[in-house]
PDB file of C-alpha atoms and ligand atoms in Angstrom:
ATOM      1  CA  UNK A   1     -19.880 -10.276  34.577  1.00 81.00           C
ATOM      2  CA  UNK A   2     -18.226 -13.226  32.594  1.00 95.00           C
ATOM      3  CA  UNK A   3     -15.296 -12.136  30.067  1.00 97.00           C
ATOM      4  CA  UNK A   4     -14.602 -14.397  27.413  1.00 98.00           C
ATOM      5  CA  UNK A   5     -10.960 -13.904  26.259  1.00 98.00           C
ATOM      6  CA  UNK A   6     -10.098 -16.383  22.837  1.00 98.00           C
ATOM      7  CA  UNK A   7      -6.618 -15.953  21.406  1.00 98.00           C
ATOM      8  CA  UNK A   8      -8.196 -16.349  17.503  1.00 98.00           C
ATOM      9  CA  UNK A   9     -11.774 -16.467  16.374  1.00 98.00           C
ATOM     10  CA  UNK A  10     -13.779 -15.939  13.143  1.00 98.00           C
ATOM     11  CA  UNK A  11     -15.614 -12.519  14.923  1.00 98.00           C
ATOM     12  CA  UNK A  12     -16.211 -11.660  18.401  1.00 98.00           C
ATOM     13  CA  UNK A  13     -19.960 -10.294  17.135  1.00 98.00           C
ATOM     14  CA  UNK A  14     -20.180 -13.896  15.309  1.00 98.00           C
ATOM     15  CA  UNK A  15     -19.520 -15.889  18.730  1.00 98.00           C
ATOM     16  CA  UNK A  16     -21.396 -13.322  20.912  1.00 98.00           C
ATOM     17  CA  UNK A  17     -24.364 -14.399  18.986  1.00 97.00           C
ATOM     18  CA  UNK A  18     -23.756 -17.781  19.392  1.00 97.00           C
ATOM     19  CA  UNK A  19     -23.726 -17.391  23.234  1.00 97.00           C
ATOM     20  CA  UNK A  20     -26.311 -14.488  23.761  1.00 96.00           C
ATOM     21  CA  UNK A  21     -29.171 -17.112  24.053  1.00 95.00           C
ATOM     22  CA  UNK A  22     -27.385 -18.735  27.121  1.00 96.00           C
ATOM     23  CA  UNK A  23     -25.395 -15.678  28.585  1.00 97.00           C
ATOM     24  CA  UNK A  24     -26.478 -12.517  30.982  1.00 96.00           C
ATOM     25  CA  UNK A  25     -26.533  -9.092  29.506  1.00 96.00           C
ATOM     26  CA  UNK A  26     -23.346  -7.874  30.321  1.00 97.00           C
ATOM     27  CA  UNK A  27     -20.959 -10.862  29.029  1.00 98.00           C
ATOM     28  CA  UNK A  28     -17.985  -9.784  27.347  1.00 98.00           C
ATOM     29  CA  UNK A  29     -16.312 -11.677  24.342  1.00 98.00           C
ATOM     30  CA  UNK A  30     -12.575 -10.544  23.348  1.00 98.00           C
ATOM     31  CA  UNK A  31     -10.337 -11.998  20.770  1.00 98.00           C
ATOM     32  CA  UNK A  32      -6.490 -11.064  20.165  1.00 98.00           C
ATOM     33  CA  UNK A  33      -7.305 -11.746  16.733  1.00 98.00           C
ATOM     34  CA  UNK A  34     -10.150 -12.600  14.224  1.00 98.00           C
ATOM     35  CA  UNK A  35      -9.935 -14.318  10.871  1.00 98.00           C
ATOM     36  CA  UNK A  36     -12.967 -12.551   9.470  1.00 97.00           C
ATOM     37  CA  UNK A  37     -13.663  -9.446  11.615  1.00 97.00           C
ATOM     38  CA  UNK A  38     -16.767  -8.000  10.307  1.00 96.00           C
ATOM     39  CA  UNK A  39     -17.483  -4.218   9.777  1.00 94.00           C
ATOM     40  CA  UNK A  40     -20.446  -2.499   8.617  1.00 88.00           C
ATOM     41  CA  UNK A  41     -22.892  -2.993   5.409  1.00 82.00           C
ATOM     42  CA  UNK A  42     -20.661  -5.988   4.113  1.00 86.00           C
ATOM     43  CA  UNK A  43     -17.302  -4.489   5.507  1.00 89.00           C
ATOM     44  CA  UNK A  44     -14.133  -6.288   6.549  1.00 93.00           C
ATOM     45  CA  UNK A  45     -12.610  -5.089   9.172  1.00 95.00           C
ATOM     46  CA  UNK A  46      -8.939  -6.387   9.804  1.00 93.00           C
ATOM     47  CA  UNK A  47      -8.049  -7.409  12.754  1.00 96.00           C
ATOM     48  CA  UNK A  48      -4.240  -7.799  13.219  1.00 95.00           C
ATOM     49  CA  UNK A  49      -2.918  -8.695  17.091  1.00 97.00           C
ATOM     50  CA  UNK A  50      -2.330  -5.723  18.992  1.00 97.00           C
ATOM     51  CA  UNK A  51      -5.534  -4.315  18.576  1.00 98.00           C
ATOM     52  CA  UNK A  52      -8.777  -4.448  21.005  1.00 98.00           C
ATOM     53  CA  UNK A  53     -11.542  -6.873  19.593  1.00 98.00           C
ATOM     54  CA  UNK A  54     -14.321  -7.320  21.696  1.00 98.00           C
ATOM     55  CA  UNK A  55     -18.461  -7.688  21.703  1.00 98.00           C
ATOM     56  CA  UNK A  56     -20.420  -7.156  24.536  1.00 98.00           C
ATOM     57  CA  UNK A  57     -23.574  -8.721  24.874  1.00 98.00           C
ATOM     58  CA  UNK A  58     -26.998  -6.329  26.081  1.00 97.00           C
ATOM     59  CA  UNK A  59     -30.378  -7.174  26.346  1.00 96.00           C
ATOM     60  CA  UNK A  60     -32.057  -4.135  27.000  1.00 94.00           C
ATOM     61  CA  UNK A  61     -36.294  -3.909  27.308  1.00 91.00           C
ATOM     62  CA  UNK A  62     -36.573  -1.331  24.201  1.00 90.00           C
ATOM     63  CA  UNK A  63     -38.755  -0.930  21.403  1.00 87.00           C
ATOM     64  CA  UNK A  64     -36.195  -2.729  18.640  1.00 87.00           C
ATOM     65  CA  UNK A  65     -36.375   0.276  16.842  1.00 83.00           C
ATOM     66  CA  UNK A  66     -33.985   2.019  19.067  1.00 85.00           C
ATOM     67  CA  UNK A  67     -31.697  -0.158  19.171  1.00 85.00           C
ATOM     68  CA  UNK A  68     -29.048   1.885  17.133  1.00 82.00           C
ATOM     69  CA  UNK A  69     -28.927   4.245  20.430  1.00 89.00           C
ATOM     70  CA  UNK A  70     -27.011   1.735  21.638  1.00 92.00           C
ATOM     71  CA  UNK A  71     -24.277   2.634  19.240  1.00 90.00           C
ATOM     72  CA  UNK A  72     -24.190   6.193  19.876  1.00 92.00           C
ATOM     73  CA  UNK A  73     -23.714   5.089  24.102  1.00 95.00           C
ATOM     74  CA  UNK A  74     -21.300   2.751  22.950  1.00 96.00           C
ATOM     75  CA  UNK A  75     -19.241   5.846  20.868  1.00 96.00           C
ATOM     76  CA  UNK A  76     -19.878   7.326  23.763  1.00 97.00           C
ATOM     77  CA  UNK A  77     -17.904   5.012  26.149  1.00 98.00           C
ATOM     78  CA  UNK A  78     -14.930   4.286  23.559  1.00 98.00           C
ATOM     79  CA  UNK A  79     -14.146   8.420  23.142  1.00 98.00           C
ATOM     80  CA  UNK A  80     -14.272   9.108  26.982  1.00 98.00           C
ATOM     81  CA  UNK A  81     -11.995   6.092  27.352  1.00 98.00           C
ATOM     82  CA  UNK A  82      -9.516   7.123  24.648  1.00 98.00           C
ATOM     83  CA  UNK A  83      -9.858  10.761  26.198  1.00 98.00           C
ATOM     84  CA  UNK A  84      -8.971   9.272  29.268  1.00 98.00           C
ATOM     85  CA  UNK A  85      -5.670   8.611  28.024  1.00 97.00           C
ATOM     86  CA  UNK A  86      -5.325  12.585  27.202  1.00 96.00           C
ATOM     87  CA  UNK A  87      -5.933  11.911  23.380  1.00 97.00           C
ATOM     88  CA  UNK A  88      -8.619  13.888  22.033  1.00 96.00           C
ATOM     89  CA  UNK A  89     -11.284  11.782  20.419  1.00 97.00           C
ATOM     90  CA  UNK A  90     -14.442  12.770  18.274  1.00 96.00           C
ATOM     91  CA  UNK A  91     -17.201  10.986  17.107  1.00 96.00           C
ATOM     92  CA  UNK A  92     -17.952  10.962  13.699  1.00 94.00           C
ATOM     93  CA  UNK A  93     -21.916  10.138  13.111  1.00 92.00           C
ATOM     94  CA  UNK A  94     -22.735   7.406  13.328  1.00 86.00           C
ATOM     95  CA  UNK A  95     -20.130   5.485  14.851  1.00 87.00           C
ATOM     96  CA  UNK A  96     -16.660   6.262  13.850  1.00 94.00           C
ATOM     97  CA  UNK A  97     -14.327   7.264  16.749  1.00 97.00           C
ATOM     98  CA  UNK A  98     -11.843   9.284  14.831  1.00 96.00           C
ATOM     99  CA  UNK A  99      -8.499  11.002  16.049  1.00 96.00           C
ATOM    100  CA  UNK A 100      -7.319  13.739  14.043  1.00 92.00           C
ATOM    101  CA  UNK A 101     -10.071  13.212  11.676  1.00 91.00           C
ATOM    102  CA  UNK A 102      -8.568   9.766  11.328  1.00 93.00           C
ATOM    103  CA  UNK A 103     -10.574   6.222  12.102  1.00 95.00           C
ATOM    104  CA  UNK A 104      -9.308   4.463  15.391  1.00 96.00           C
ATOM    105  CA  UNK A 105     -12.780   2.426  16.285  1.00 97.00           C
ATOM    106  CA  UNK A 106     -15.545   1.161  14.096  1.00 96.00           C
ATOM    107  CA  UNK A 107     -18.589  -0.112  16.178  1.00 96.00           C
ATOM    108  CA  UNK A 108     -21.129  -2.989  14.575  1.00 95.00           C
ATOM    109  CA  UNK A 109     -24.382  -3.171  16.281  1.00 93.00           C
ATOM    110  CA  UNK A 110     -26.228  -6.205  15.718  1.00 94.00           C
ATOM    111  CA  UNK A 111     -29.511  -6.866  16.899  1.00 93.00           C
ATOM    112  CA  UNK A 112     -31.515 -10.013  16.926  1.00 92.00           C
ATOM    113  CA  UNK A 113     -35.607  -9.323  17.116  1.00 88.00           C
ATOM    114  CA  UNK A 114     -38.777 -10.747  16.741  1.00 85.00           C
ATOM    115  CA  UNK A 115     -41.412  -7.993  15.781  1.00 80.00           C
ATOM    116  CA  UNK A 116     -39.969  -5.075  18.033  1.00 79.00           C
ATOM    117  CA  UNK A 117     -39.058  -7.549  21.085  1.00 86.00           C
ATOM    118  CA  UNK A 118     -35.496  -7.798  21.833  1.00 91.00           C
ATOM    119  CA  UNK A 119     -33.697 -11.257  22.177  1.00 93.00           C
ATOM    120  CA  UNK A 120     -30.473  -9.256  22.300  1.00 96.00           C
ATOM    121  CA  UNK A 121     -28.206  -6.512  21.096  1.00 96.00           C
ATOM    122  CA  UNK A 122     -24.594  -7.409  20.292  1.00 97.00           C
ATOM    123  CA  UNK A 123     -22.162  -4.059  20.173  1.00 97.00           C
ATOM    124  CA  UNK A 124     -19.253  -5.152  18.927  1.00 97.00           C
ATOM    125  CA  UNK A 125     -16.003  -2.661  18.692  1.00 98.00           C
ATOM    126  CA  UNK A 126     -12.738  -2.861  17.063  1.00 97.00           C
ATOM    127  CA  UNK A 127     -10.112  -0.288  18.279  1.00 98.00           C
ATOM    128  CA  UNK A 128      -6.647  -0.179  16.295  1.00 97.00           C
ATOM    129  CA  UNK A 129      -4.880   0.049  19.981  1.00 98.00           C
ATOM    130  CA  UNK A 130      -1.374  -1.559  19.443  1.00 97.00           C
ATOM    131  CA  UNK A 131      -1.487  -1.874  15.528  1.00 94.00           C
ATOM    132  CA  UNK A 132       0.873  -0.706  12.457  1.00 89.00           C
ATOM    133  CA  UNK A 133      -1.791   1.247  10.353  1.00 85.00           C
ATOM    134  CA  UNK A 134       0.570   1.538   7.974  1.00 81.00           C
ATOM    135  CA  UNK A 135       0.945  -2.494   7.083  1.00 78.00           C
ATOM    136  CA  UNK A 136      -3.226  -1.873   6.601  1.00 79.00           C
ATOM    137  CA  UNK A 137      -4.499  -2.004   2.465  1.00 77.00           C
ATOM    138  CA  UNK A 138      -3.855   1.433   0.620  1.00 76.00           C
ATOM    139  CA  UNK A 139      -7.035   2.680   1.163  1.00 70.00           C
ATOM    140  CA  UNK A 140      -7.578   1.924   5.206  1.00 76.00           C
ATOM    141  CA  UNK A 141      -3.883   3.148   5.574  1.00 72.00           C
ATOM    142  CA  UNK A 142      -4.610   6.790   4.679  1.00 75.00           C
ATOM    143  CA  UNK A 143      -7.949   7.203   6.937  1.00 89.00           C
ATOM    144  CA  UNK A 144      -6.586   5.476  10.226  1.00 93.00           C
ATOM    145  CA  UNK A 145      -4.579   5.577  13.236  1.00 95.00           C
ATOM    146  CA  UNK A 146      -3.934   4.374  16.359  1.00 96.00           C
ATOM    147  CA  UNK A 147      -3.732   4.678  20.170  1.00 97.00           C
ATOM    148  CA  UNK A 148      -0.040   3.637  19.842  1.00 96.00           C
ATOM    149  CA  UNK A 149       0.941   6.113  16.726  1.00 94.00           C
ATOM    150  CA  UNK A 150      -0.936   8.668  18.742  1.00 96.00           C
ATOM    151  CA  UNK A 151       0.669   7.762  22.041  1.00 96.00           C
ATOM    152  CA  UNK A 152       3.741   7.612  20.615  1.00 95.00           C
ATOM    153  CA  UNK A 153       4.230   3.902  22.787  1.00 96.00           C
ATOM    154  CA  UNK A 154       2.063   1.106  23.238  1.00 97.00           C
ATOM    155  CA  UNK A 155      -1.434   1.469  24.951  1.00 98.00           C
ATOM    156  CA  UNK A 156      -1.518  -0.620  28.156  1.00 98.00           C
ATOM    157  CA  UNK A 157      -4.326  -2.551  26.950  1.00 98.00           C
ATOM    158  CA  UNK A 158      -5.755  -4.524  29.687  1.00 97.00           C
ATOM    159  CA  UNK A 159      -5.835  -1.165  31.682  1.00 98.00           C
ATOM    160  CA  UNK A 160      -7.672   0.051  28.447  1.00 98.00           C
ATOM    161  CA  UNK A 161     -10.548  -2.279  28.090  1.00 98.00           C
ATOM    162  CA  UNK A 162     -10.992  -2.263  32.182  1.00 97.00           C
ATOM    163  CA  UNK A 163     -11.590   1.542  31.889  1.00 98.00           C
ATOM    164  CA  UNK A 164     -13.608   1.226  28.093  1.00 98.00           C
ATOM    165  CA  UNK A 165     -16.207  -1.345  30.186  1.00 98.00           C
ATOM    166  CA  UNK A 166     -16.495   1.187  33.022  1.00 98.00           C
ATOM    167  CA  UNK A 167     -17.250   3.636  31.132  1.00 98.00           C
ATOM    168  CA  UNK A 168     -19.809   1.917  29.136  1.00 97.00           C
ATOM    169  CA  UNK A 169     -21.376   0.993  32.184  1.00 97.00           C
ATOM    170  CA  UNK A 170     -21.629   4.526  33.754  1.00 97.00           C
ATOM    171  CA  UNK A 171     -23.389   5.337  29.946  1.00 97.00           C
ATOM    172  CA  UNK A 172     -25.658   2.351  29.977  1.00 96.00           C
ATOM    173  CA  UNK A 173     -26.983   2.804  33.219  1.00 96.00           C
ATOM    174  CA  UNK A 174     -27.971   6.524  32.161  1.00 95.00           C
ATOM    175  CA  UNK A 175     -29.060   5.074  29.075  1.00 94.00           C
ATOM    176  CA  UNK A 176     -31.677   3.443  30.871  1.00 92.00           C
ATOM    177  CA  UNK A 177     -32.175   5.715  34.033  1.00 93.00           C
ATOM    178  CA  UNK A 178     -32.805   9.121  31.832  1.00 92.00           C
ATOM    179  CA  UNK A 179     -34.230  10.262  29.077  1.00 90.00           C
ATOM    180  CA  UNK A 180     -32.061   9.238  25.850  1.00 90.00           C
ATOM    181  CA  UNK A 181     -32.035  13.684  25.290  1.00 89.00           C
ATOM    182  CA  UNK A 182     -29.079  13.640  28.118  1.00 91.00           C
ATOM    183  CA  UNK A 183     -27.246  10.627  26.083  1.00 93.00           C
ATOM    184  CA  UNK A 184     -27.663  12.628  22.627  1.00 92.00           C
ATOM    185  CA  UNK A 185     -26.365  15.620  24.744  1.00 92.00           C
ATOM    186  CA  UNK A 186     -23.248  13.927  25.565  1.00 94.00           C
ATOM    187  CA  UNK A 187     -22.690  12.316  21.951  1.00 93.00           C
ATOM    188  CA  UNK A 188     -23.157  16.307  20.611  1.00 92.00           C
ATOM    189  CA  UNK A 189     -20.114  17.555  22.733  1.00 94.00           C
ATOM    190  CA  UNK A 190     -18.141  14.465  21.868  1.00 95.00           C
ATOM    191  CA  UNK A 191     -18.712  14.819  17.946  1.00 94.00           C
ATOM    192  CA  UNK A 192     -17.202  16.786  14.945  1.00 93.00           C
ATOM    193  CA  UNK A 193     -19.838  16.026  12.664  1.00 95.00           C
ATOM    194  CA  UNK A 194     -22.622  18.816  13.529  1.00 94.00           C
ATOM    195  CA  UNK A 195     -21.438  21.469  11.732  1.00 93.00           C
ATOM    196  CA  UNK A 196     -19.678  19.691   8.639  1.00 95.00           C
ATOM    197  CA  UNK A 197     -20.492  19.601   5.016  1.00 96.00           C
ATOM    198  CA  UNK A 198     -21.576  15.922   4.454  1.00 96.00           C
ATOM    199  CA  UNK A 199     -21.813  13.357   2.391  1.00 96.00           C
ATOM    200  CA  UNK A 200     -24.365  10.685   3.186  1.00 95.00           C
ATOM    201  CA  UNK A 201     -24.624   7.027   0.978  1.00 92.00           C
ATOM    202  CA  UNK A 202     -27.888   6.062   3.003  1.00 90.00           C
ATOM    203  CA  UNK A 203     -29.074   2.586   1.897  1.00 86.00           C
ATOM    204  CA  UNK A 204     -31.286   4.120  -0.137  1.00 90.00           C
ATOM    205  CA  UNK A 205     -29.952   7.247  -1.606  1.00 92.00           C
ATOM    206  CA  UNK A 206     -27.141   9.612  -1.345  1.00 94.00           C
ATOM    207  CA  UNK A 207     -27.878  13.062   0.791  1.00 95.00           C
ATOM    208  CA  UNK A 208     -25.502  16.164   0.457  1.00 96.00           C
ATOM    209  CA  UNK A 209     -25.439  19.355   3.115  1.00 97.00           C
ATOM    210  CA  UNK A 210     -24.545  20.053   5.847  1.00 97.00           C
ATOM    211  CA  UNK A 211     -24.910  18.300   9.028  1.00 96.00           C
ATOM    212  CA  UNK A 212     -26.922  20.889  11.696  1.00 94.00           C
ATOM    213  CA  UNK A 213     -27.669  18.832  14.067  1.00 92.00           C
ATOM    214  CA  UNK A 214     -29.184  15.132  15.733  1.00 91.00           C
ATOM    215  CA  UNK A 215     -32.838  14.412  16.894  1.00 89.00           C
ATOM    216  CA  UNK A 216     -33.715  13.233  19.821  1.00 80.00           C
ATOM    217  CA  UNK A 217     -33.678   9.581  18.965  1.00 79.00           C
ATOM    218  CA  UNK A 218     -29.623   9.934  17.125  1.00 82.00           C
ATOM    219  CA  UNK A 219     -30.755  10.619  13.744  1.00 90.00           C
ATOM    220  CA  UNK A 220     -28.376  13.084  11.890  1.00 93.00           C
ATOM    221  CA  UNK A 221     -30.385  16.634  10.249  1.00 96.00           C
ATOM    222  CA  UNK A 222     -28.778  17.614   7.069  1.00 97.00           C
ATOM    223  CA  UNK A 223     -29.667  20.905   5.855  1.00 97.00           C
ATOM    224  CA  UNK A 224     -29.196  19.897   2.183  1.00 95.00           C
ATOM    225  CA  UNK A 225     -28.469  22.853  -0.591  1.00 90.00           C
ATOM    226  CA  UNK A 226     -32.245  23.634  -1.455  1.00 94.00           C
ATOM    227  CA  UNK A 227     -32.965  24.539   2.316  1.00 94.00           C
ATOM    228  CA  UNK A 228     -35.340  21.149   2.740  1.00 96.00           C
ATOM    229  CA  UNK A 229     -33.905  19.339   5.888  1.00 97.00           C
ATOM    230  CA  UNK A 230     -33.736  15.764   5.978  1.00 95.00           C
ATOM    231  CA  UNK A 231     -33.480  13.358   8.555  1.00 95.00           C
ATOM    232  CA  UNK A 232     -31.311  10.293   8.606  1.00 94.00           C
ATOM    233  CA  UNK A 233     -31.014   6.914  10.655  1.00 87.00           C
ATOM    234  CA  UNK A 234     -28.304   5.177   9.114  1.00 86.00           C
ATOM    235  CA  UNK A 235     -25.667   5.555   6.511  1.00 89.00           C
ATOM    236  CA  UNK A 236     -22.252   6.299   5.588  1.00 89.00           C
ATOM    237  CA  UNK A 237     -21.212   9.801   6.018  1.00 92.00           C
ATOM    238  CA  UNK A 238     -18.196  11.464   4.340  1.00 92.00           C
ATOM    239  CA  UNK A 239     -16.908  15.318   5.299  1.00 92.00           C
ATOM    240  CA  UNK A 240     -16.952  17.186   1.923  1.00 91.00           C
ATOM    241  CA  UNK A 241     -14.865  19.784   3.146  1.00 78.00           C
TER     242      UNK A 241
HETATM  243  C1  LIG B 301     -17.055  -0.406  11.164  1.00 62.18           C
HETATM  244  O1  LIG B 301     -17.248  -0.801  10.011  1.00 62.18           O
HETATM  245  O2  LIG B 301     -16.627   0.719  11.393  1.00 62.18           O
HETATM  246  C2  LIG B 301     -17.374  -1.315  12.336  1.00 62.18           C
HETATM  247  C3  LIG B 301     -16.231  -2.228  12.670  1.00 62.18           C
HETATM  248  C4  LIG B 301     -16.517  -3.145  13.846  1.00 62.18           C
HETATM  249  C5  LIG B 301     -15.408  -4.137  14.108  1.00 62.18           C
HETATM  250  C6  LIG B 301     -15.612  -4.928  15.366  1.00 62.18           C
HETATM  251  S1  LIG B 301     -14.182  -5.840  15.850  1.00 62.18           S
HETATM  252  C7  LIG B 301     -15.099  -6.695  17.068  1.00 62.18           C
HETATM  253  C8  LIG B 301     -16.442  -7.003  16.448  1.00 62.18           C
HETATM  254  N1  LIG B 301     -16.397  -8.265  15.710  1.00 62.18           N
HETATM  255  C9  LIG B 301     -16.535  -8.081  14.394  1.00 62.18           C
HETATM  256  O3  LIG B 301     -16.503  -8.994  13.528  1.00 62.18           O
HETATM  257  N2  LIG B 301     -16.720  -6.772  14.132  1.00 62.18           N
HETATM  258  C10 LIG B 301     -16.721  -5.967  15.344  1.00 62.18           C
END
């Protein structure tokens, strides 16, 4: 597979889309830095040198509609990897990889689609590997870490993304071999969300309750207060308690 490694770009995501027309599924894009790293609904995500950058290019023959499993294999990949280096990673639906209940990855999946055919599926990831969290704004400060405060001395990070791609491999091969059940399997033992009181800022509306469990296709069942269960696709969830 063919790695792309830039020293500064806008967004890894931005210039895997430019190249996904042209490029095999499989094609890596990493950056050392971007100038406007993108996270999700409308989200920046800073990207200061030291950390891991990087968008990896899929096209996968699934019903578009699915396509967000690909972010729950990808969360996957990143908290075996980080496990991998004896830290013990959760997944916080849908796609935070936290540490100590703080943030150390955001995943973006973006997905380009004509009516339910994929073109291709760009899963980008930002992991705070060899970063100061605490030169990060106020408010990202508090709810993040990284793989070098947690280490207590820089993550070798070539070794790191080497291991992150293998194991995203190993999960996307199952990801297409089984049924997605075994994948949301996996995710369930990996995450600290079932269980929590939640707070969920869907697109829509906001759902409160507590989190009880994930359907078959990734969506997150909240038990909410009056007993009704509701299912949800996408959103922001916060732990109440
Ligand atoms: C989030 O909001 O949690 C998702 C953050 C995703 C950031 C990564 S960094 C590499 C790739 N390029 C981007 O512009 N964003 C993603």
């Amino acid at each position: 597979n063919k790695i792309y490694h830039f020293d500064e770009l806008e967004s890894t995501n931005e210039e895997a889309k430019r190249l996904a027309p042209d490029e095999d599924e499989g094609t890596v894009i990493i950056s050392e830095t971007q100038k406007s790293g993108r996270g999700r609904m409308g989200r920046d995500w800073t990207s200061p040198r030291g950390g891991i950058y990087m968008s990896v290019i899929l096209k996968p023959t699934i019903p578009a509609s699915h396509a967000y499993h690909l972010t729950l294999v990808a969360g996957i990949a990143v908290a075996n990897a980080i496990r991998n280096l004896g830290i013990n990673a959760c997944i916080k639906w849908p796609n935070d990889i936290l540490i100590n209940n703080r943030k150390v990855c955001g995943i973006l999946t973006e997905i380009n689609a004509e009516i339910e055919k994929i073109d291709y599926i760009v899963l980008g990831m930002g992991i705070n590997a060899n970063v100061d969290t605490g030169m990060f704004s106020s408010e990202l400060k508090e709810g993040s870490t990284s793989l070098k405060s947690e280490l207590g001395k820089p993550v070798e990070r070539v070794s790191f993304v080497q291991n992150l791609l293998y194991e995203f491999e190993q999960e996307y091969i199952k990801f297409k071999s089984k049924p997605f059940n075994d994948i949301v399997d996996e995710w369930i033992s990996l995450s600290d969300t079932i269980g929590k009181e939640v707070s969920i800022m869907t697109p829509s509306k906001m759902v409160e309750g507590k989190a009880i469990g994930v359907t078959k296709n990734g969506a997150l069942i909240v038990k909410k207060d009056d007993g009704e269960k509701e299912e949800i696709i996408a959103g922001r969830c916060i732990y109440t308690r």
